[in-house]
Coordinates of C-alpha atoms in Angstrom, one line a residue:
Y71 CA 16.6 -33.9 10.4
M72 CA 15.7 -35.7 6.9
G73 CA 16.8 -33.8 3.9
V74 CA 15.0 -33.1 0.7
D75 CA 17.1 -35.4 -1.2
E76 CA 16.0 -38.3 1.0
V77 CA 12.3 -37.5 0.4
G78 CA 12.5 -38.1 -3.7
E79 CA 10.3 -36.3 -5.8
L80 CA 8.3 -33.2 -4.2
R81 CA 6.6 -32.0 -7.3
D82 CA 3.1 -33.3 -6.1
L83 CA 3.6 -32.6 -2.2
Q84 CA 1.4 -29.6 -2.3
D85 CA -1.5 -31.8 -3.6
D86 CA -1.2 -34.6 -1.7
I87 CA -4.2 -35.5 0.6
L88 CA -1.9 -37.2 3.3
V89 CA 0.0 -33.7 3.5
S90 CA -2.9 -31.7 3.7
K91 CA -4.3 -33.9 6.5
F92 CA -0.7 -34.1 8.2
N93 CA -0.7 -30.3 8.4
V94 CA -4.3 -30.1 9.9
I95 CA -3.3 -32.8 12.7
I96 CA 0.0 -31.0 13.5
H97 CA -2.2 -27.8 13.9
H98 CA -4.9 -29.4 16.1
I99 CA -2.4 -31.1 18.3
C100 CA -0.3 -28.2 18.9
S101 CA -3.0 -25.5 19.3
F102 CA -4.6 -28.2 22.0
C103 CA -1.3 -28.2 23.8
F104 CA -0.9 -24.8 23.8
E105 CA -4.3 -24.0 24.9
E106 CA -4.2 -26.4 27.7
M107 CA -0.6 -25.4 28.9
V108 CA -1.1 -21.7 28.6
V109 CA -4.8 -20.8 28.8
K110 CA -6.4 -23.3 30.9
A111 CA -3.5 -24.7 32.9
D112 CA -5.2 -27.6 34.4
S113 CA -2.7 -29.3 36.7
V114 CA -3.5 -33.0 35.8
L115 CA -3.7 -32.3 31.9
K116 CA -0.5 -30.0 32.2
V117 CA 1.5 -33.0 33.3
K118 CA 0.3 -35.2 30.3
I119 CA 1.2 -32.2 28.0
D120 CA 4.5 -32.0 29.5
E121 CA 4.9 -35.6 29.2
F122 CA 4.1 -35.6 25.4
M123 CA 6.3 -32.5 24.7
S124 CA 9.3 -34.1 26.5
S125 CA 8.5 -37.3 24.3
Y126 CA 7.9 -35.3 20.9
Y127 CA 9.8 -32.3 21.2
K128 CA 12.6 -33.4 18.7
L129 CA 10.2 -34.7 16.4
L130 CA 8.4 -31.4 16.2
K131 CA 11.6 -29.4 15.8
D132 CA 12.6 -32.0 13.1
I133 CA 9.3 -31.4 11.5
A134 CA 9.8 -27.5 11.5
L135 CA 13.1 -27.7 10.2
Y136 CA 11.8 -30.0 7.5
V137 CA 9.2 -27.7 6.7
L138 CA 11.6 -24.9 6.2
E139 CA 13.8 -27.0 4.1
I140 CA 11.3 -28.2 1.6
C141 CA 9.7 -24.5 1.5
F142 CA 13.1 -23.3 -0.1
T143 CA 13.9 -26.1 -2.5
K144 CA 14.3 -24.7 -6.1
D145 CA 11.0 -26.1 -7.6
Q146 CA 8.8 -25.6 -4.5
R147 CA 9.7 -22.2 -3.1
Q148 CA 6.5 -20.6 -4.0
R149 CA 4.2 -23.5 -4.0
L150 CA 4.7 -24.9 -0.6
I151 CA 4.9 -21.4 1.3
V152 CA 1.0 -21.3 1.8
L153 CA 0.6 -24.9 2.8
W154 CA 3.3 -25.1 5.4
S155 CA 3.1 -22.0 7.0
N156 CA 0.1 -22.7 9.3
T157 CA 2.0 -25.9 10.3
L158 CA 5.2 -24.0 11.1
F159 CA 2.9 -21.4 13.0
S160 CA 1.5 -24.2 15.0
I161 CA 4.8 -25.6 16.0
L162 CA 6.9 -22.5 16.8
N163 CA 4.0 -21.1 18.9
L164 CA 4.6 -23.9 21.6
S165 CA 7.6 -22.5 23.2
E166 CA 10.0 -20.0 22.7
Q167 CA 12.9 -22.5 23.4
L168 CA 11.5 -24.4 20.4
F169 CA 11.6 -21.4 18.1
E170 CA 15.0 -20.6 19.3
E171 CA 16.3 -23.9 18.6
V172 CA 14.8 -24.2 15.2
K173 CA 16.4 -20.6 14.5
S174 CA 19.7 -21.9 15.3
E175 CA 19.6 -25.0 13.6
F176 CA 18.4 -23.4 10.5
L177 CA 20.9 -20.8 10.7
Q178 CA 23.5 -23.4 11.3
K179 CA 22.5 -24.9 7.8
Y180 CA 23.6 -21.4 6.1
S181 CA 26.6 -20.7 8.2
N182 CA 29.0 -21.0 5.1
F183 CA 26.9 -18.1 3.3
G184 CA 28.9 -15.4 5.3
M185 CA 28.1 -13.1 8.4
D186 CA 26.0 -10.4 6.3
A187 CA 23.7 -13.3 4.9
L188 CA 23.5 -15.1 8.3
Q189 CA 22.7 -11.6 9.9
T190 CA 19.8 -10.9 7.3
I191 CA 18.5 -14.5 7.7
S192 CA 18.7 -14.3 11.7
N193 CA 16.8 -10.8 11.6
S194 CA 14.1 -12.1 8.9
F195 CA 13.5 -15.3 11.0
D196 CA 13.0 -12.9 14.1
S197 CA 10.3 -11.0 12.2
L198 CA 8.3 -13.9 11.8
Y199 CA 6.3 -12.9 15.0
T200 CA 6.3 -9.2 14.2
D201 CA 2.7 -8.2 15.1
V202 CA 1.8 -11.9 16.0
E203 CA 0.3 -12.8 19.3
K204 CA 1.0 -16.3 20.6
K205 CA -2.7 -17.4 19.9
Y206 CA -4.0 -20.0 17.8
D207 CA -6.5 -18.0 15.8
A208 CA -7.2 -16.8 12.0
L209 CA -5.8 -13.3 12.7
N210 CA -2.6 -14.5 14.1
S211 CA -2.1 -17.0 11.5
D212 CA -2.7 -14.7 8.7
K213 CA -0.3 -12.2 10.2
F214 CA 2.2 -15.1 10.7
Y215 CA 1.7 -16.1 6.9
K216 CA 2.3 -12.7 5.8
N217 CA 5.6 -12.4 7.8
F218 CA 6.5 -16.1 6.5
K219 CA 6.1 -14.8 2.8
Q220 CA 8.4 -11.8 3.6
F221 CA 10.8 -14.4 5.3
A222 CA 10.7 -16.6 2.1
K223 CA 11.1 -13.7 -0.2
T224 CA 14.4 -12.8 1.6
M225 CA 15.6 -16.4 1.8
I226 CA 14.8 -16.9 -1.9
G227 CA 17.0 -13.9 -2.6
I228 CA 19.9 -15.2 -0.5
L229 CA 19.7 -18.5 -2.3
C230 CA 19.4 -17.2 -5.8
S231 CA 22.4 -15.0 -5.4
R232 CA 24.7 -18.1 -4.4

């Protein structure tokens, strides 16, 4: 996935209208797909959503990994967590497999930090869904945000100790 250094200056990323709209679009696409796949399960639409997921699975995974990466860059750590947590929630909610693949690739990035740090990161990543139901509503989004803030705090602690 694209690295932060390839993006250039991130200072204004939080205030960028395009970024805000992008987050809203990703959320709407993911919540629509989830709703149709899990709740309604209309067979014709499900086939189309399966096609969409097959076509854009890697892109969604890359977006989730990129969101995680930019949230933990030095000058962005706190500023972007609020903005991007909803996008991350929307993408990771789509499937267990997607969640596990994002987690695995994220952990791989920090494999040189040692087993203790990796275990802490892994446990913290798993805690993103503590008390969160797989629903696209404000309550669960808020719970995910709270968990993501704790995950961010853990990550920032690990990164600052390096």
